[in-house]
Amino acid sequence: MKRTSMPLLPLRLAALFAILVFSGCATVKIRPVPVDPATQEALRLIENQNAGVKTFNGQGAITITEPAKVSSYRLAWAGAFPDRIRLIILFSGKPVETVVSDGEHLYLKSHTGAHSTITRNKKNPSLEPYISLPLTTSQITCYLSGRIPIPEYQKVHLDKHDDNKGSVLTFYKNEKTVIQRIFLDQNNQILSYEITLNEKTSYQVNLEKSGNGDVFLFPTTITVVQGDRSYLIRVE
């Protein structure tokens, strides 16, 4: 449902796709090894999830809720892990903005003349210089390819879920601060995860099997809260 008219704020939408992942999949990180065997096994499964996915594509819709208005747009994307992505933002069936990363450069093209073409000649560039978000294009492709981001953490622990029908893998930034939770069913199938980026930004991602009889998972809905704005993405 579209409740606003043009002009589109394309850079805000590009910012949303940057914020969806705060921990890149391609970066090799040294993390504490949990002592508990069950936690070790859950981590192994999560780190290997969608490791066989090299290319991906999809489409869906996004609803942006702000204090004074609600906006809706169509989206389409295609990419290749770890750092190639093409994202098209559409309004009333027509493309209005395209965001492209080829692994070496970032391009933003307006189809409505809202701005001149933006180019950044840098591998895995941050979007912070022009949209104030310190996130990279490789993080975007990590998320959309269905891989599960693993944060930098001090400790991690696997516990039974409150309903005793599954489990929760919880990551701690320090002894008390939770930064990420991953929810699994009785068979260690990943159902969803939620991340707290900071005091103002958090999001939840729901996942399901691809439907092709394989073991791959892809997002179905994403709910993002950033200050007084919220975003709901439905993936088709």
XYZ file of N, CA and C in Angstrom:
708
model
N 0.851 -1.194 0.000
C 0.000 0.000 0.000
C 0.877 1.230 0.000
N 0.680 2.110 -0.986
C 1.502 3.301 -1.117
C 0.723 4.489 -0.577
N 1.273 5.187 0.387
C 0.560 6.295 1.028
C 1.246 7.623 0.804
N 2.365 7.608 0.118
C 3.038 8.857 -0.187
C 3.325 8.919 -1.669
N 3.596 10.090 -2.165
C 3.918 10.289 -3.563
C 5.374 10.655 -3.692
N 5.843 10.777 -4.931
C 7.216 11.177 -5.171
C 7.443 12.563 -4.547
N 8.666 13.016 -4.258
C 9.874 12.308 -4.644
C 10.309 11.243 -3.646
N 10.962 10.232 -4.163
C 11.537 9.181 -3.331
C 12.808 9.688 -2.680
N 13.091 9.190 -1.488
C 14.352 9.489 -0.828
C 15.265 8.290 -1.011
N 15.922 8.167 -2.171
C 16.642 6.938 -2.500
C 17.801 6.633 -1.589
N 18.512 7.644 -1.124
C 19.675 7.353 -0.293
C 19.256 6.780 1.051
N 18.062 7.144 1.534
C 17.585 6.576 2.789
C 17.338 5.084 2.638
N 16.811 4.672 1.461
C 16.606 3.250 1.218
C 17.933 2.520 1.084
N 18.897 3.149 0.429
C 20.223 2.532 0.357
C 20.804 2.378 1.749
N 20.548 3.355 2.593
C 21.037 3.269 3.969
C 20.418 2.093 4.695
N 19.130 1.852 4.457
C 18.478 0.732 5.126
C 19.165 -0.576 4.784
N 19.459 -0.780 3.504
C 20.084 -2.040 3.127
C 21.500 -2.140 3.649
N 22.124 -1.014 3.918
C 23.440 -1.075 4.559
C 23.327 -1.495 6.009
N 22.283 -1.004 6.688
C 22.201 -1.257 8.131
C 21.751 -2.670 8.457
N 21.266 -3.408 7.471
C 20.729 -4.728 7.769
C 21.761 -5.715 8.283
N 23.013 -5.466 8.006
C 24.044 -6.353 8.536
C 25.141 -5.516 9.146
N 25.512 -5.789 10.378
C 26.591 -5.032 10.994
C 27.830 -5.879 11.183
N 27.783 -7.155 10.845
C 28.948 -8.018 10.950
C 29.152 -8.725 9.634
N 30.275 -8.468 8.946
C 30.501 -9.035 7.633
C 30.827 -10.513 7.698
N 30.394 -11.266 6.655
C 30.652 -12.698 6.608
C 32.044 -13.000 6.085
N 32.601 -12.106 5.292
C 33.846 -12.429 4.613
C 35.075 -12.178 5.473
N 34.911 -11.449 6.555
C 36.056 -11.096 7.382
C 36.410 -12.230 8.333
N 37.682 -12.621 8.340
C 38.137 -13.653 9.252
C 38.346 -13.030 10.622
N 37.705 -13.578 11.637
C 37.774 -13.011 12.968
C 38.179 -14.082 13.970
N 38.903 -13.675 14.972
C 39.279 -14.575 16.045
C 38.286 -14.389 17.180
N 37.578 -15.483 17.541
C 36.552 -15.399 18.565
C 36.803 -16.461 19.625
N 36.331 -16.232 20.847
C 36.471 -17.247 21.892
C 35.765 -18.540 21.494
N 36.359 -19.675 21.797
C 35.757 -20.973 21.507
C 34.970 -21.424 22.729
N 33.656 -21.633 22.600
C 32.871 -22.064 23.760
C 33.265 -23.470 24.212
N 33.154 -23.697 25.501
C 33.520 -25.000 26.065
C 32.410 -26.024 25.834
N 31.160 -25.585 25.907
C 30.020 -26.482 25.799
C 29.919 -27.073 24.389
N 29.897 -28.408 24.236
C 29.831 -29.034 22.905
C 28.575 -28.648 22.119
N 27.436 -28.513 22.786
C 26.199 -28.141 22.097
C 26.302 -26.741 21.506
N 26.923 -25.830 22.244
C 27.130 -24.476 21.730
C 28.093 -24.487 20.553
N 29.141 -25.283 20.639
C 30.085 -25.410 19.537
C 29.392 -25.905 18.272
N 28.511 -26.903 18.421
C 27.822 -27.462 17.260
C 26.857 -26.447 16.652
N 26.130 -25.698 17.491
C 25.217 -24.676 16.986
C 25.980 -23.595 16.226
N 27.124 -23.176 16.755
C 27.955 -22.190 16.066
C 28.419 -22.711 14.722
N 28.833 -23.969 14.685
C 29.319 -24.551 13.434
C 28.225 -24.539 12.364
N 27.014 -24.932 12.750
C 25.902 -24.951 11.808
C 25.600 -23.554 11.277
N 25.607 -22.576 12.174
C 25.283 -21.205 11.776
C 26.353 -20.624 10.864
N 27.607 -20.855 11.185
C 28.692 -20.313 10.369
C 28.711 -20.928 8.977
N 28.230 -22.171 8.841
C 28.220 -22.843 7.539
C 26.929 -22.645 6.762
N 25.941 -21.990 7.378
C 24.656 -21.812 6.719
C 24.814 -21.025 5.419
N 24.272 -21.569 4.337
C 24.303 -20.947 3.004
C 25.715 -20.754 2.454
N 26.672 -21.513 2.966
C 28.040 -21.385 2.456
C 28.124 -21.753 0.979
N 27.172 -22.560 0.491
C 27.177 -22.945 -0.919
C 26.514 -21.945 -1.835
N 25.937 -20.899 -1.294
C 25.273 -19.884 -2.124
C 26.320 -18.916 -2.671
N 26.485 -18.904 -3.980
C 27.453 -18.005 -4.616
C 26.764 -16.809 -5.272
N 25.595 -17.037 -5.863
C 24.813 -15.957 -6.464
C 23.397 -16.007 -5.896
N 22.698 -14.903 -5.948
C 21.352 -14.824 -5.386
C 20.594 -13.693 -6.061
N 19.274 -13.753 -5.999
C 18.431 -12.660 -6.487
C 17.106 -12.720 -5.763
N 16.361 -11.655 -5.820
C 15.079 -11.627 -5.142
C 14.326 -10.346 -5.419
N 13.107 -10.294 -4.905
C 12.280 -9.105 -5.007
C 11.350 -9.053 -3.816
N 10.776 -7.890 -3.595
C 9.878 -7.742 -2.460
C 9.353 -6.331 -2.360
N 8.911 -5.981 -1.167
C 8.347 -4.656 -0.923
C 8.820 -4.162 0.425
N 8.880 -2.859 0.552
C 9.308 -2.249 1.805
C 8.314 -1.180 2.221
N 8.003 -1.153 3.506
C 7.176 -0.096 4.084
C 7.996 0.643 5.123
N 8.109 1.948 4.969
C 8.882 2.792 5.875
C 7.916 3.642 6.686
N 7.978 3.509 7.999
C 7.089 4.269 8.876
C 7.898 5.313 9.628
N 7.524 6.585 9.432
C 8.164 7.708 10.103
C 7.123 8.442 10.931
N 7.548 9.363 11.791
C 6.568 10.045 12.646
C 5.431 10.719 11.879
N 5.709 11.241 10.680
C 4.694 12.013 9.972
C 4.142 11.334 8.722
N 4.680 10.165 8.324
C 4.200 9.538 7.091
C 4.594 8.073 7.020
N 3.923 7.371 6.092
C 4.236 5.980 5.775
C 4.458 5.887 4.276
N 5.549 5.238 3.860
C 5.898 5.125 2.449
C 6.101 3.667 2.080
N 5.754 3.299 0.842
C 5.947 1.927 0.374
C 6.578 1.922 -1.013
N 7.480 0.965 -1.262
C 8.184 0.843 -2.533
C 8.389 -0.624 -2.866
N 8.634 -0.893 -4.136
C 9.032 -2.212 -4.571
C 10.554 -2.273 -4.652
N 11.106 -3.493 -4.500
C 12.548 -3.696 -4.547
C 12.858 -4.919 -5.392
N 14.017 -4.882 -6.063
C 14.535 -6.053 -6.762
C 16.046 -6.035 -6.627
N 16.657 -7.232 -6.498
C 18.103 -7.271 -6.318
C 18.691 -8.550 -6.899
N 19.966 -8.481 -7.213
C 20.744 -9.644 -7.627
C 22.164 -9.412 -7.159
N 22.862 -10.488 -6.814
C 24.214 -10.307 -6.311
C 25.027 -11.579 -6.365
N 26.293 -11.445 -6.012
C 27.213 -12.573 -5.928
C 28.087 -12.372 -4.711
N 28.190 -13.401 -3.880
C 29.004 -13.323 -2.684
C 30.482 -13.280 -3.072
N 31.336 -12.430 -2.426
C 31.036 -11.731 -1.169
C 30.704 -10.256 -1.298
N 30.855 -9.618 -2.493
C 30.759 -8.155 -2.485
C 30.163 -7.557 -3.755
N 29.368 -8.321 -4.495
C 28.723 -7.782 -5.696
C 27.218 -7.728 -5.483
N 26.629 -6.572 -5.744
C 25.202 -6.393 -5.509
C 24.642 -5.335 -6.462
N 23.427 -5.598 -6.948
C 22.670 -4.615 -7.730
C 21.274 -4.542 -7.119
N 20.929 -3.383 -6.601
C 19.644 -3.166 -5.942
C 18.873 -2.093 -6.697
N 17.641 -2.421 -7.093
C 16.787 -1.476 -7.817
C 15.589 -1.132 -6.944
N 15.337 0.151 -6.788
C 14.204 0.658 -6.012
C 13.160 1.178 -6.995
N 11.913 0.730 -6.846
C 10.858 1.077 -7.795
C 9.691 1.768 -7.095
N 9.065 2.671 -7.844
C 7.864 3.363 -7.359
C 6.836 3.336 -8.480
N 5.629 2.830 -8.199
C 4.571 2.690 -9.201
C 5.061 1.891 -10.412
N 5.879 0.888 -10.162
C 6.342 0.000 -11.216
C 7.521 0.506 -12.018
N 8.013 1.705 -11.706
C 9.114 2.278 -12.464
C 10.353 2.421 -11.582
N 11.546 2.090 -12.125
C 12.768 2.238 -11.326
C 13.068 3.704 -11.057
N 13.445 4.003 -9.837
C 13.791 5.379 -9.476
C 15.237 5.491 -9.003
N 15.800 4.381 -8.506
C 17.177 4.420 -8.010
C 17.806 3.037 -8.168
N 19.079 3.015 -8.610
C 19.835 1.777 -8.689
C 21.133 1.935 -7.912
N 21.423 0.950 -7.063
C 22.657 0.921 -6.280
C 23.443 -0.306 -6.722
N 24.703 -0.109 -7.126
C 25.514 -1.203 -7.661
C 26.883 -1.204 -6.993
N 27.328 -2.398 -6.607
C 28.718 -2.595 -6.188
C 29.299 -3.731 -7.017
N 30.467 -3.502 -7.652
C 31.122 -4.541 -8.433
C 32.316 -5.148 -7.702
N 32.442 -4.826 -6.426
C 33.566 -5.316 -5.642
C 34.732 -4.351 -5.577
N 34.767 -3.423 -6.517
C 35.827 -2.413 -6.551
C 35.278 -0.992 -6.492
N 34.035 -0.811 -6.932
C 33.415 0.520 -7.000
C 31.978 0.435 -6.517
N 31.473 1.568 -6.050
C 30.064 1.709 -5.683
C 29.455 2.784 -6.565
N 28.279 2.489 -7.141
C 27.578 3.433 -8.002
C 26.153 3.619 -7.493
N 25.667 4.856 -7.486
C 24.267 5.155 -7.202
C 23.743 6.008 -8.341
N 22.724 5.494 -9.044
C 22.168 6.192 -10.199
C 20.703 6.519 -9.952
N 20.339 7.786 -10.121
C 18.946 8.206 -10.023
C 18.308 8.136 -11.404
N 17.139 7.489 -11.494
C 16.410 7.413 -12.757
C 15.419 8.563 -12.896
N 15.357 9.426 -11.897
C 14.417 10.548 -11.914
C 15.122 11.910 -11.951
N 16.458 11.890 -11.944
C 17.198 13.137 -11.931
C 17.322 13.760 -10.557
N 17.049 12.984 -9.516
C 17.120 13.516 -8.155
C 18.547 13.890 -7.777
N 19.529 13.213 -8.359
C 20.936 13.535 -8.108
C 21.773 12.996 -9.263
N 22.964 13.513 -9.422
C 23.872 12.990 -10.431
C 24.417 11.642 -9.969
N 24.984 10.883 -10.890
C 25.511 9.570 -10.536
C 26.636 9.707 -9.519
N 26.560 8.893 -8.483
C 27.564 8.895 -7.419
C 28.471 7.685 -7.612
N 29.786 7.892 -7.578
C 30.755 6.818 -7.749
C 31.777 6.882 -6.625
N 32.066 5.731 -6.050
C 33.130 5.630 -5.062
C 34.113 4.575 -5.540
N 35.345 4.994 -5.845
C 36.377 4.095 -6.335
C 37.139 3.475 -5.170
N 36.478 2.550 -4.505
C 37.073 1.919 -3.341
C 36.464 0.551 -3.136
N 37.310 -0.436 -2.854
C 36.818 -1.781 -2.601
C 36.084 -1.807 -1.264
N 34.907 -2.409 -1.271
C 34.086 -2.530 -0.075
C 33.915 -1.189 0.641
N 33.379 -0.184 -0.055
C 33.290 1.150 0.542
C 32.263 1.232 1.653
N 32.503 2.125 2.572
C 31.526 2.458 3.593
C 30.539 3.462 3.021
N 29.277 3.366 3.432
C 28.266 4.332 3.011
C 28.211 5.548 3.925
N 29.061 5.572 4.931
C 29.028 6.655 5.914
C 29.298 8.035 5.327
N 30.214 8.212 4.373
C 30.524 9.566 3.908
C 29.338 10.348 3.362
N 28.333 9.659 2.826
C 27.220 10.405 2.244
C 25.859 10.056 2.822
N 25.746 8.989 3.628
C 24.471 8.706 4.297
C 24.655 8.460 5.794
N 25.855 8.717 6.289
C 26.131 8.704 7.737
C 25.924 7.344 8.394
N 26.169 6.286 7.648
C 26.094 4.936 8.220
C 27.412 4.207 7.927
N 28.158 3.818 8.959
C 29.474 3.194 8.777
C 29.381 1.706 8.467
N 28.781 1.372 7.331
C 28.576 -0.013 6.927
C 28.993 -0.191 5.470
N 29.332 -1.425 5.102
C 29.954 -1.660 3.809
C 29.092 -2.504 2.878
N 29.477 -2.508 1.591
C 28.719 -3.265 0.607
C 28.869 -4.771 0.795
N 29.999 -5.239 1.292
C 30.150 -6.676 1.528
C 29.219 -7.146 2.637
N 28.900 -6.285 3.583
C 27.942 -6.631 4.626
C 26.538 -6.786 4.042
N 26.192 -5.944 3.050
C 24.877 -6.036 2.415
C 24.730 -7.372 1.693
N 25.751 -7.759 0.913
C 25.665 -9.014 0.168
C 25.657 -10.214 1.109
N 26.358 -10.119 2.220
C 26.339 -11.186 3.223
C 24.917 -11.448 3.671
N 24.190 -10.397 4.006
C 22.824 -10.572 4.491
C 21.894 -11.107 3.406
N 21.882 -10.495 2.221
C 20.923 -10.870 1.191
C 21.189 -12.257 0.619
N 22.408 -12.763 0.767
C 22.709 -14.127 0.310
C 22.265 -15.171 1.324
N 21.684 -14.736 2.438
C 21.123 -15.660 3.410
C 22.111 -16.186 4.429
N 23.319 -15.667 4.435
C 24.277 -16.094 5.449
C 23.960 -15.398 6.769
N 24.328 -16.035 7.857
C 23.995 -15.508 9.179
C 25.189 -14.734 9.722
N 25.041 -13.435 9.986
C 26.161 -12.662 10.526
C 26.503 -13.102 11.943
N 27.774 -13.208 12.217
C 28.254 -13.533 13.557
C 29.021 -12.322 14.076
N 28.618 -11.744 15.211
C 29.276 -10.530 15.698
C 30.584 -10.832 16.419
N 31.347 -9.796 16.682
C 32.457 -9.907 17.615
C 31.848 -10.082 19.002
N 32.280 -11.073 19.741
C 31.674 -11.319 21.032
C 32.713 -11.752 22.054
N 32.369 -11.542 23.333
C 33.228 -11.992 24.415
C 32.840 -13.390 24.866
N 31.522 -13.682 24.828
C 31.077 -15.024 25.167
C 29.792 -15.330 24.415
N 29.507 -16.633 24.271
C 28.302 -17.095 23.590
C 27.807 -18.327 24.324
N 26.472 -18.479 24.388
C 25.922 -19.600 25.138
C 24.613 -20.049 24.515
N 24.400 -21.370 24.495
C 23.169 -21.957 23.978
C 22.261 -22.351 25.143
N 21.009 -21.886 25.083
C 20.035 -22.185 26.140
C 18.735 -22.670 25.517
N 17.945 -23.388 26.316
C 16.618 -23.778 25.881
C 15.721 -22.547 25.774
N 14.864 -22.538 24.763
C 13.902 -21.456 24.630
C 12.858 -21.563 25.728
N 12.191 -20.456 26.012
C 11.204 -20.421 27.098
C 10.093 -21.450 26.923
N 9.741 -21.753 25.655
C 8.656 -22.708 25.423
C 9.144 -24.152 25.367
N 10.475 -24.343 25.560
C 11.087 -25.681 25.547
C 10.916 -26.405 24.215
N 10.624 -25.662 23.146
C 10.460 -26.261 21.821
C 11.625 -25.931 20.896
N 12.653 -25.344 21.440
C 13.803 -24.982 20.640
C 14.883 -24.413 21.529
N 15.815 -23.696 20.939
C 16.914 -23.136 21.705
C 17.280 -21.748 21.189
N 18.068 -21.051 21.986
C 18.501 -19.698 21.656
C 20.014 -19.619 21.841
N 20.703 -19.158 20.801
C 22.141 -18.923 20.893
C 22.337 -17.433 21.135
N 22.910 -17.083 22.279
C 23.030 -15.684 22.697
C 24.488 -15.260 22.699
N 24.750 -14.105 22.062
C 26.099 -13.541 21.998
C 26.170 -12.322 22.917
N 27.256 -12.241 23.677
C 27.446 -11.147 24.617
C 28.663 -10.316 24.206
N 28.477 -8.996 24.222
C 29.589 -8.083 23.968
C 30.549 -8.070 25.139
N 30.006 -8.202 26.340
C 30.783 -8.320 27.566
C 30.035 -9.288 28.481
N 30.267 -9.236 29.742
C 29.645 -10.202 30.631
C 28.121 -10.102 30.668
N 27.560 -8.914 30.422
C 26.124 -8.721 30.590
C 25.398 -8.214 29.343
N 26.089 -7.594 28.402
C 25.430 -6.920 27.283
C 25.187 -7.877 26.124
N 23.910 -8.148 25.834
C 23.538 -9.023 24.721
C 23.541 -8.217 23.422
N 24.212 -8.743 22.392
C 24.250 -8.045 21.104
C 23.543 -8.817 19.997
N 23.333 -10.117 20.181
C 22.647 -10.887 19.149
C 22.070 -12.178 19.735
N 20.897 -12.555 19.211
C 20.282 -13.831 19.553
C 19.874 -14.531 18.260
N 20.134 -15.833 18.196
C 19.719 -16.646 17.063
C 18.806 -17.746 17.598
N 17.610 -17.861 17.017
C 16.605 -18.799 17.499
C 16.567 -20.039 16.601
N 16.595 -21.216 17.221
C 16.597 -22.481 16.502
C 15.452 -23.369 16.983
N 14.976 -24.275 16.099
C 13.938 -25.204 16.514
C 14.556 -26.459 17.122
N 13.734 -27.470 17.362
C 14.215 -28.689 18.019
C 15.275 -29.418 17.204
N 15.275 -29.208 15.877
C 16.223 -29.877 14.988
C 17.406 -28.996 14.619
N 17.609 -27.924 15.390
C 18.685 -26.952 15.133
C 18.529 -26.236 13.798
N 17.296 -26.143 13.297
C 17.002 -25.338 12.118
C 16.875 -23.877 12.552
N 17.571 -22.987 11.871
C 17.543 -21.571 12.226
C 16.188 -20.975 11.828
N 15.526 -20.346 12.781
C 14.216 -19.742 12.548
C 14.302 -18.236 12.334
N 15.097 -17.575 13.144
C 15.199 -16.119 13.079
C 16.388 -15.666 13.899
N 16.727 -14.396 13.761
C 17.721 -13.810 14.639
C 17.426 -12.332 14.828
N 17.893 -11.808 15.944
C 17.701 -10.398 16.257
C 19.022 -9.812 16.732
N 19.259 -8.588 16.327
C 20.533 -7.926 16.609
C 20.267 -6.554 17.213
N 21.027 -6.217 18.240
C 20.998 -4.878 18.826
C 22.290 -4.183 18.424
N 22.181 -3.234 17.511
C 23.367 -2.546 17.017
C 23.837 -1.489 17.997
N 22.900 -0.727 18.518
C 23.186 0.278 19.548
C 21.862 0.625 20.227
N 21.843 1.678 21.002
C 20.638 2.031 21.753
C 19.470 2.408 20.852
N 19.747 2.867 19.626
C 18.694 3.337 18.744
C 18.346 2.366 17.623
N 19.223 1.422 17.329
C 19.054 0.594 16.143
C 19.023 -0.886 16.488
N 17.982 -1.561 16.047
C 17.875 -3.006 16.213
C 17.048 -3.561 15.072
N 17.165 -4.876 14.838
C 16.318 -5.478 13.831
C 16.140 -6.961 14.075
N 15.077 -7.502 13.458
C 14.779 -8.919 13.558
C 14.557 -9.465 12.162
N 15.116 -10.642 11.905
C 15.020 -11.278 10.603
C 14.410 -12.667 10.772
N 13.349 -12.955 10.013
C 12.744 -14.280 9.995
C 13.198 -15.019 8.740
N 13.477 -16.315 8.889
C 14.038 -17.103 7.795
C 13.176 -18.326 7.514
N 13.298 -18.847 6.289
C 12.664 -20.116 5.954
C 13.483 -20.801 4.872
N 13.219 -22.105 4.656
C 13.928 -22.849 3.625
C 13.575 -22.302 2.247
N 14.477 -22.532 1.305
C 14.310 -21.959 -0.029
C 13.128 -22.546 -0.790
N 12.672 -23.754 -0.413
C 11.546 -24.373 -1.110
C 11.954 -25.231 -2.283
N 13.264 -25.361 -2.520
C 13.759 -26.161 -3.630
C 14.256 -27.537 -3.184
N 13.956 -27.902 -1.933
C 14.389 -29.189 -1.432
C 15.829 -29.215 -0.968
N 16.473 -28.051 -0.868
C 17.854 -27.990 -0.421
C 17.911 -27.503 1.029
N 19.111 -27.187 1.487
C 19.279 -26.792 2.895
C 19.429 -25.280 3.051
N 19.252 -24.535 1.978
C 19.479 -23.096 2.036
C 18.314 -22.375 2.715
N 18.656 -21.272 3.394
C 17.670 -20.417 4.045
C 17.737 -19.016 3.453
N 16.580 -18.356 3.395
C 16.542 -16.976 2.929
C 15.546 -16.182 3.758
N 15.745 -14.864 3.870
C 14.850 -14.054 4.703
C 13.451 -13.978 4.113
N 12.458 -13.921 4.986
C 11.068 -13.716 4.567
C 10.575 -12.333 4.968
N 10.854 -11.931 6.191
C 10.507 -10.582 6.642
C 11.654 -10.021 7.458
N 11.824 -8.733 7.374
C 12.833 -8.023 8.146
C 12.177 -6.809 8.770
N 12.290 -6.692 10.076
C 11.779 -5.520 10.775
C 12.960 -4.770 11.368
N 13.105 -3.515 10.973
C 14.231 -2.694 11.419
C 13.685 -1.490 12.171
N 14.266 -1.193 13.311
C 13.919 0.012 14.065
C 15.173 0.855 14.199
N 15.082 2.106 13.762
C 16.202 3.031 13.855
C 15.676 4.363 14.378
N 15.851 4.569 15.686
C 15.325 5.782 16.295
C 13.813 5.817 16.195
N 13.266 6.883 15.614
C 11.811 7.019 15.490
C 11.294 6.513 14.149
N 12.124 5.788 13.393
C 11.702 5.196 12.128
C 11.692 3.678 12.236
N 10.782 3.046 11.517
C 10.772 1.586 11.420
C 10.591 1.178 9.967
N 11.131 0.000 9.626
C 11.097 -0.507 8.264
C 10.602 -1.951 8.293
N 9.695 -2.288 7.407
C 9.232 -3.660 7.268
C 9.435 -4.089 5.825
N 10.292 -5.101 5.637
C 10.549 -5.632 4.306
C 9.926 -7.016 4.205
N 9.141 -7.219 3.165
C 8.581 -8.539 2.872
C 9.257 -9.073 1.620
N 9.929 -10.205 1.749
C 10.626 -10.816 0.620
C 9.700 -11.836 -0.035
N 9.582 -11.770 -1.332
C 8.659 -12.669 -2.043
C 9.406 -13.849 -2.646
